[in-house]
Amino acid sequence: MTHYDVGGGMEGAVHPVGVVPTRRTLWTVQAMRGIAALMVVIGHSQSAAGRLMAASGEHFVRSTVMPWGAGVDLFFVLSGFIMVHASTRLFGRQGARSEFLRRRLVRIVPLYWLVTTLFLILLAAAALKGGDPFPGMGAILASYAFFPADTYSDGRFFPVFDLGWTLNYEMFFYTLFALVVPLARRRALAAVGGLLSVAVVIGMFAPGPSPLWFWTRPIILDFGLGLIVGALAGRGVRLSRGVRMVLALVGVGLLVADPFRIFNGPVGITVGNGWPRVLCAGLPIAAILAAAVLGPEPATPRLLRPVSHLGDASYSLYLFHPFALIVTEKLVQKLAFARGVEGWQLVLFMVAVALGIALCVHRWIERPMTAELARRLSRAVPPLPRTVAAHSGE
């Protein structure tokens, strides 16, 4: 059986450990993480380009070749899959819960808190110039605590930094996972799947919009779909090449078709966090992931190596690309040479700036900051006992 130690849906590398003697990277998952981040960036870049073109009296037609917002669903499905393998050595052990939470917090919190602080500085500067009002202290504290709050009184329950709404879901999933990780592996996975299902049932009766309503939207089942694929991979399930090809083609076809028009229609992304989103994005993505991992890992194609490497920086790209869009918009508005630029030229420029910033942040901020925090916490917290509890489920 192959076990992979993987760091997280938006924030970790994928490396084999334990019983596998090699140290090769599961590049298919890495590539999918890079693709997920790129989908979100391209979608947001088109929105920014549309605003700039409209301000100059020109029209910009968005591309609907892909449901760009489904990059979030890809992150969530990958997160569920990755948590199965990241916790392989934790299931059934004493202290597993605190160790799991420590790893997740080290991965998620530092960079998100940094981005939130930087965004608050921008909001303060804008407020001083007569822009939008500055968020209240309650909303700010809720943002740092990953607690859903109606920050802008629009019913969306977004944090101060808008993109943090996805991390509020991630932290909710991690909390549920932490509750069950001390159990034997099979029991733990069944329990967290059950908790996700119960949460969605509760959400059917939860008054909304509210924090409870936010946390219990059907989109959380994307994590469960990833858990299922991870459990199958962990049990050694291997599909034939033909079956994997069919899964991949069907998954891509359904994803691109977007039959409910959740991403390429009039329905907003937040409103679309219901069942149609799970059917339009979650299930197709889970099928694509199953096609990628439930079989022999192929050699990395040369053309996909950059995307695979981008997976390492996907968390930085996801969090910092709004700053790239802000910088680009200001440049286009102020510099004469930017006038008359075509909409898709703007999109490509924005994506290039976002990639450059993300790679720099990952190399000089995210990696050293995360490594130093992990090092300090590892000194303060004793290691887990090596003895695995009886009936570990393996």
Coordinates of C-alpha atoms in Angstrom, one line a residue:
M1 CA 0.0 0.0 0.0
T2 CA 1.3 3.5 -0.8
H3 CA 1.1 6.3 1.7
Y4 CA 1.7 10.0 0.9
D5 CA 2.5 12.7 3.4
V6 CA 0.8 15.7 1.9
G7 CA 0.5 19.1 3.4
G8 CA -3.0 20.4 2.7
G9 CA -5.5 21.4 0.1
M10 CA -4.2 24.9 -0.5
E11 CA -0.9 24.8 1.3
G12 CA 1.2 21.7 1.2
A13 CA 3.5 19.5 -0.8
V14 CA 2.8 15.9 -1.7
H15 CA 5.6 13.5 -0.9
P16 CA 5.8 9.8 -0.2
V17 CA 6.9 8.7 3.3
G18 CA 6.8 5.7 5.6
V19 CA 6.7 2.3 3.8
V20 CA 7.6 3.7 0.4
P21 CA 11.4 3.9 -0.1
T22 CA 11.3 6.5 -2.9
R23 CA 10.8 10.2 -2.4
R24 CA 9.0 11.0 -5.7
T25 CA 6.4 13.7 -5.8
L26 CA 2.7 12.9 -6.7
W27 CA 2.9 15.4 -9.5
T28 CA -0.6 14.9 -10.7
V29 CA -2.0 16.3 -7.4
Q30 CA 0.6 19.1 -7.4
A31 CA -0.4 20.0 -10.9
M32 CA -4.0 20.1 -9.9
R33 CA -3.3 22.4 -7.1
G34 CA -1.5 24.8 -9.5
I35 CA -4.4 24.6 -11.9
A36 CA -6.9 25.3 -9.1
A37 CA -5.0 28.5 -8.2
L38 CA -4.7 29.5 -11.8
M39 CA -8.4 29.0 -12.4
V40 CA -9.3 31.4 -9.6
V41 CA -6.7 34.0 -10.7
I42 CA -7.9 33.9 -14.3
G43 CA -11.5 34.3 -13.3
H44 CA -10.7 37.3 -11.0
S45 CA -8.4 38.8 -13.6
Q46 CA -11.3 38.8 -16.2
S47 CA -13.5 40.6 -13.7
A48 CA -10.8 43.2 -13.1
A49 CA -10.2 43.6 -16.9
G50 CA -14.0 44.0 -17.4
R51 CA -14.1 46.8 -14.9
L52 CA -11.2 48.6 -16.6
M53 CA -12.6 48.2 -20.1
A54 CA -16.0 49.4 -18.9
A55 CA -14.4 52.5 -17.3
S56 CA -12.9 53.3 -20.7
G57 CA -16.2 52.8 -22.5
E58 CA -15.2 49.5 -24.1
H59 CA -16.7 46.0 -23.8
F60 CA -14.9 42.9 -22.6
V61 CA -16.3 39.4 -23.2
R62 CA -15.4 37.0 -20.5
S63 CA -14.3 33.5 -21.5
T64 CA -16.7 30.7 -20.5
V65 CA -14.5 27.9 -21.8
M66 CA -14.0 26.9 -18.2
P67 CA -15.9 27.4 -15.0
W68 CA -13.1 29.4 -13.4
G69 CA -14.8 29.6 -10.0
A70 CA -14.6 25.8 -9.8
G71 CA -11.0 26.2 -8.8
V72 CA -12.2 26.6 -5.3
D73 CA -14.1 23.2 -5.5
L74 CA -10.9 21.7 -6.8
F75 CA -9.0 23.0 -3.8
F76 CA -11.7 21.5 -1.5
V77 CA -11.7 18.1 -3.1
L78 CA -7.9 18.0 -3.0
S79 CA -8.0 19.1 0.6
G80 CA -10.2 16.1 1.5
F81 CA -8.0 13.7 -0.4
I82 CA -4.7 15.1 1.0
M83 CA -5.9 15.0 4.6
V84 CA -6.4 11.2 4.4
H85 CA -2.7 10.8 3.5
A86 CA -1.3 13.6 5.6
S87 CA -2.8 11.9 8.7
T88 CA -1.7 8.4 7.9
R89 CA 0.8 8.4 10.8
L90 CA -1.7 10.1 13.1
F91 CA -4.7 7.8 13.0
G92 CA -5.1 5.9 16.3
R93 CA -2.3 7.7 18.2
Q94 CA -2.3 9.5 21.4
G95 CA -1.9 13.3 20.9
A96 CA -3.0 13.0 17.3
R97 CA -5.6 15.7 17.6
S98 CA -3.2 18.4 18.9
E99 CA -0.6 17.3 16.4
F100 CA -3.0 17.5 13.5
L101 CA -4.2 21.0 14.5
R102 CA -0.7 22.2 15.0
R103 CA 0.3 21.2 11.5
R104 CA -2.8 22.8 9.9
L105 CA -2.5 26.0 11.8
V106 CA 1.2 26.3 10.9
R107 CA 0.3 25.9 7.2
I108 CA -2.8 28.1 7.1
V109 CA -2.6 30.9 9.7
P110 CA 0.7 32.8 9.2
L111 CA 0.3 33.8 5.6
Y112 CA -3.5 34.4 5.9
W113 CA -3.0 36.7 8.9
L114 CA -0.3 38.5 7.0
V115 CA -2.5 39.0 4.0
T116 CA -5.4 40.1 6.2
T117 CA -3.2 42.7 8.0
L118 CA -1.9 44.1 4.7
F119 CA -5.5 44.3 3.4
L120 CA -6.6 46.1 6.5
I121 CA -3.8 48.7 5.9
L122 CA -5.1 49.2 2.4
L123 CA -8.7 49.6 3.7
A124 CA -7.5 52.1 6.3
A125 CA -5.8 54.2 3.7
A126 CA -8.9 54.1 1.5
A127 CA -11.1 55.1 4.4
L128 CA -8.9 58.1 5.2
K129 CA -9.4 59.2 1.6
G130 CA -13.1 59.0 1.8
G131 CA -13.5 55.4 0.4
D132 CA -15.4 52.5 1.8
P133 CA -16.0 52.5 5.6
F134 CA -13.4 50.6 7.7
P135 CA -14.7 47.3 9.1
G136 CA -15.8 47.1 12.7
M137 CA -13.6 45.4 15.4
G138 CA -15.9 42.5 15.7
A139 CA -15.6 41.7 12.0
I140 CA -11.8 42.1 12.1
L141 CA -11.5 39.7 15.0
A142 CA -13.8 37.2 13.3
S143 CA -11.7 37.3 10.2
Y144 CA -8.5 36.5 12.2
A145 CA -10.4 33.7 14.0
F146 CA -11.8 32.1 10.7
F147 CA -15.4 32.8 12.0
P148 CA -18.0 33.7 9.4
A149 CA -19.2 37.3 9.9
D150 CA -21.3 39.7 7.8
T151 CA -18.4 42.1 7.5
Y152 CA -19.9 44.3 4.8
S153 CA -23.6 43.9 5.7
D154 CA -24.3 42.3 2.3
G155 CA -25.4 38.8 3.6
R156 CA -22.3 37.1 2.0
F157 CA -20.6 36.4 5.3
F158 CA -17.2 37.2 3.8
P159 CA -14.2 38.1 6.1
V160 CA -12.3 41.4 5.8
F161 CA -10.2 39.8 3.1
D162 CA -12.8 38.4 0.7
L163 CA -10.9 35.3 -0.3
G164 CA -10.8 34.1 3.3
W165 CA -14.4 32.7 2.9
T166 CA -12.8 29.6 1.5
L167 CA -10.4 29.3 4.4
N168 CA -13.4 29.6 6.8
Y169 CA -14.6 26.4 5.2
E170 CA -11.2 24.8 5.3
M171 CA -10.8 25.5 9.0
F172 CA -14.3 24.1 9.7
F173 CA -13.3 20.9 7.9
Y174 CA -10.0 20.7 9.8
T175 CA -11.9 21.0 13.0
L176 CA -14.2 18.1 12.2
F177 CA -11.2 16.1 11.1
A178 CA -9.4 16.8 14.3
L179 CA -12.3 15.5 16.3
V180 CA -12.0 12.0 14.7
V181 CA -8.3 11.6 13.9
P182 CA -7.5 9.8 17.2
L183 CA -9.8 7.0 16.0
A184 CA -8.7 4.1 13.8
R185 CA -8.3 5.1 10.2
R186 CA -11.4 3.6 8.8
R187 CA -13.6 4.7 11.7
A188 CA -12.1 8.2 11.5
L189 CA -12.9 8.6 7.8
A190 CA -16.4 7.2 8.2
A191 CA -17.0 9.6 11.2
V192 CA -15.8 12.7 9.4
G193 CA -17.9 11.8 6.4
G194 CA -20.9 11.4 8.7
L195 CA -20.2 14.7 10.4
L196 CA -20.1 16.5 7.0
S197 CA -23.4 14.8 6.0
V198 CA -25.1 15.7 9.3
A199 CA -23.9 19.3 8.9
V200 CA -25.6 19.6 5.5
V201 CA -28.8 18.2 6.9
I202 CA -28.7 20.7 9.8
G203 CA -28.1 23.4 7.1
M204 CA -31.4 22.6 5.5
F205 CA -33.1 24.0 8.7
A206 CA -30.6 26.6 9.7
P207 CA -31.8 30.2 9.4
G208 CA -29.7 32.2 6.9
P209 CA -27.7 33.9 6.2
S210 CA -25.9 33.2 9.5
P211 CA -22.6 31.6 10.6
L212 CA -24.4 28.2 11.0
W213 CA -26.0 28.5 7.6
F214 CA -22.6 29.4 6.0
W215 CA -20.8 26.4 7.5
T216 CA -23.5 23.9 6.6
R217 CA -23.9 24.7 2.9
P218 CA -23.6 21.6 0.6
I219 CA -20.3 22.8 -0.8
I220 CA -18.6 21.2 2.3
L221 CA -19.4 17.8 0.7
D222 CA -16.5 18.6 -1.7
F223 CA -14.2 17.7 1.2
G224 CA -16.1 14.4 1.6
L225 CA -15.7 13.6 -2.1
G226 CA -11.9 14.0 -1.7
L227 CA -12.0 11.8 1.4
I228 CA -13.6 9.0 -0.6
V229 CA -11.0 9.2 -3.3
G230 CA -8.3 9.3 -0.6
A231 CA -9.7 6.3 1.2
L232 CA -9.9 4.3 -2.1
A233 CA -6.3 5.2 -2.9
G234 CA -5.2 4.3 0.6
R235 CA -6.8 0.9 0.4
G236 CA -4.9 0.2 -2.8
V237 CA -7.8 0.4 -5.2
R238 CA -6.4 0.6 -8.8
L239 CA -8.5 1.2 -11.9
S240 CA -7.7 0.1 -15.4
R241 CA -6.4 2.7 -17.9
G242 CA -9.7 2.5 -19.8
V243 CA -11.8 3.2 -16.7
R244 CA -9.6 6.1 -15.7
M245 CA -9.9 7.6 -19.2
V246 CA -13.7 7.4 -19.1
L247 CA -13.7 9.0 -15.6
A248 CA -11.4 11.8 -16.7
L249 CA -13.4 12.5 -19.9
V250 CA -16.8 12.4 -18.2
G251 CA -15.5 14.6 -15.3
V252 CA -14.0 17.2 -17.7
G253 CA -17.1 17.2 -19.9
L254 CA -19.5 17.8 -16.9
L255 CA -17.2 20.5 -15.5
V256 CA -17.0 22.4 -18.7
A257 CA -20.7 22.0 -19.5
D258 CA -21.7 23.6 -16.2
P259 CA -25.3 22.4 -16.7
F260 CA -26.8 24.5 -13.9
R261 CA -24.9 27.6 -15.1
I262 CA -23.5 28.1 -11.6
F263 CA -20.2 29.6 -12.8
N264 CA -21.0 30.9 -16.2
G265 CA -24.5 32.0 -15.6
P266 CA -26.5 34.6 -13.6
V267 CA -26.2 32.7 -10.3
G268 CA -23.6 34.2 -8.0
I269 CA -20.8 32.0 -6.6
T270 CA -21.8 32.5 -2.9
V271 CA -25.5 31.8 -3.7
G272 CA -24.3 28.8 -5.7
N273 CA -22.7 27.0 -2.7
G274 CA -25.7 24.7 -2.7
W275 CA -26.3 21.3 -4.3
P276 CA -25.9 22.4 -7.9
R277 CA -22.4 23.4 -7.2
V278 CA -21.6 20.0 -5.7
L279 CA -23.1 18.3 -8.8
C280 CA -21.5 20.8 -11.4
A281 CA -18.0 20.9 -9.8
G282 CA -17.5 18.7 -6.8
L283 CA -18.5 15.4 -8.5
P284 CA -16.7 16.0 -11.8
I285 CA -13.6 17.1 -10.0
A286 CA -13.7 14.0 -7.8
A287 CA -13.9 11.8 -10.9
I288 CA -10.9 13.6 -12.5
L289 CA -9.0 13.2 -9.3
A290 CA -9.8 9.5 -9.1
A291 CA -8.7 9.1 -12.7
A292 CA -5.4 10.7 -11.7
V293 CA -4.5 8.8 -8.6
L294 CA -6.2 5.4 -8.8
G295 CA -3.5 4.0 -11.0
P296 CA 0.2 4.0 -11.7
E297 CA 1.8 7.5 -11.4
P298 CA 3.1 8.4 -14.9
A299 CA 6.3 10.3 -15.5
T300 CA 5.8 14.1 -15.4
P301 CA 5.3 15.4 -18.9
R302 CA 7.7 18.2 -19.7
L303 CA 5.0 20.7 -20.6
L304 CA 3.3 20.2 -17.2
R305 CA 6.4 20.5 -15.0
P306 CA 5.9 24.3 -14.5
V307 CA 2.3 23.7 -13.4
S308 CA 3.4 21.0 -11.1
H309 CA 6.0 23.3 -9.5
L310 CA 3.4 26.0 -9.3
G311 CA 1.5 23.7 -7.0
D312 CA 4.1 24.4 -4.3
A313 CA 3.2 28.1 -4.5
S314 CA -0.5 27.7 -4.9
Y315 CA -1.4 29.1 -1.5
S316 CA 0.7 32.2 -2.0
L317 CA -0.8 32.6 -5.5
Y318 CA -4.3 32.3 -4.1
L319 CA -3.9 34.7 -1.3
F320 CA -1.7 37.4 -3.0
H321 CA -3.2 37.6 -6.5
P322 CA -5.7 40.3 -5.4
F323 CA -2.8 42.6 -4.6
A324 CA -1.5 41.9 -8.1
L325 CA -4.8 42.9 -9.6
I326 CA -5.0 46.1 -7.5
V327 CA -1.5 47.1 -8.6
T328 CA -2.3 46.4 -12.3
E329 CA -5.6 48.3 -12.1
K330 CA -3.8 51.3 -10.7
L331 CA -1.1 51.2 -13.4
V332 CA -3.6 50.9 -16.2
Q333 CA -5.6 53.8 -14.8
K334 CA -2.6 56.1 -14.4
L335 CA -0.1 55.2 -17.1
A336 CA -0.7 56.5 -20.7
F337 CA 0.9 53.5 -22.4
A338 CA -1.8 51.2 -20.9
R339 CA -4.6 53.0 -22.7
G340 CA -6.1 51.1 -25.6
V341 CA -4.8 47.8 -24.4
E342 CA -7.1 44.9 -25.3
G343 CA -9.0 43.1 -22.5
W344 CA -7.2 39.8 -22.9
Q345 CA -3.9 41.5 -22.9
L346 CA -4.8 42.9 -19.5
V347 CA -5.8 39.5 -18.3
L348 CA -2.5 38.0 -19.4
F349 CA -0.6 40.8 -17.8
M350 CA -2.5 40.5 -14.5
V351 CA -1.9 36.7 -14.4
A352 CA 1.8 37.2 -15.1
V353 CA 2.1 39.8 -12.3
A354 CA 0.2 37.5 -9.9
L355 CA 2.5 34.6 -10.7
G356 CA 5.6 36.7 -10.2
I357 CA 4.4 38.0 -6.9
A358 CA 3.3 34.6 -5.7
L359 CA 6.6 32.9 -6.5
C360 CA 8.5 35.6 -4.7
V361 CA 6.2 35.4 -1.7
H362 CA 6.5 31.6 -1.6
R363 CA 10.2 31.7 -1.8
W364 CA 11.1 34.5 0.5
I365 CA 8.1 34.7 2.9
E366 CA 5.9 31.7 3.0
R367 CA 8.5 28.9 3.1
P368 CA 10.9 30.5 5.7
M369 CA 8.1 31.8 7.9
T370 CA 6.3 28.4 7.9
A371 CA 9.5 26.5 8.5
E372 CA 10.6 28.7 11.4
L373 CA 7.2 28.5 13.1
A374 CA 7.1 24.7 12.6
R375 CA 10.6 24.5 14.1
R376 CA 9.7 26.5 17.1
L377 CA 6.5 24.6 17.8
S378 CA 8.2 21.2 17.3
R379 CA 10.7 22.2 20.1
A380 CA 7.8 23.2 22.4
V381 CA 5.6 20.1 21.7
P382 CA 7.0 16.6 22.4
P383 CA 6.8 14.2 19.4
L384 CA 3.9 11.7 19.2
P385 CA 4.6 8.2 20.6
R386 CA 5.6 5.8 17.9
T387 CA 3.3 3.1 19.1
V388 CA 0.2 2.9 17.0
A389 CA -3.0 2.1 18.9
A390 CA -4.5 -1.3 18.5
H391 CA -7.0 -1.9 15.6
S392 CA -5.6 1.0 13.7
G393 CA -7.7 0.1 10.7
E394 CA -4.7 -0.3 8.4

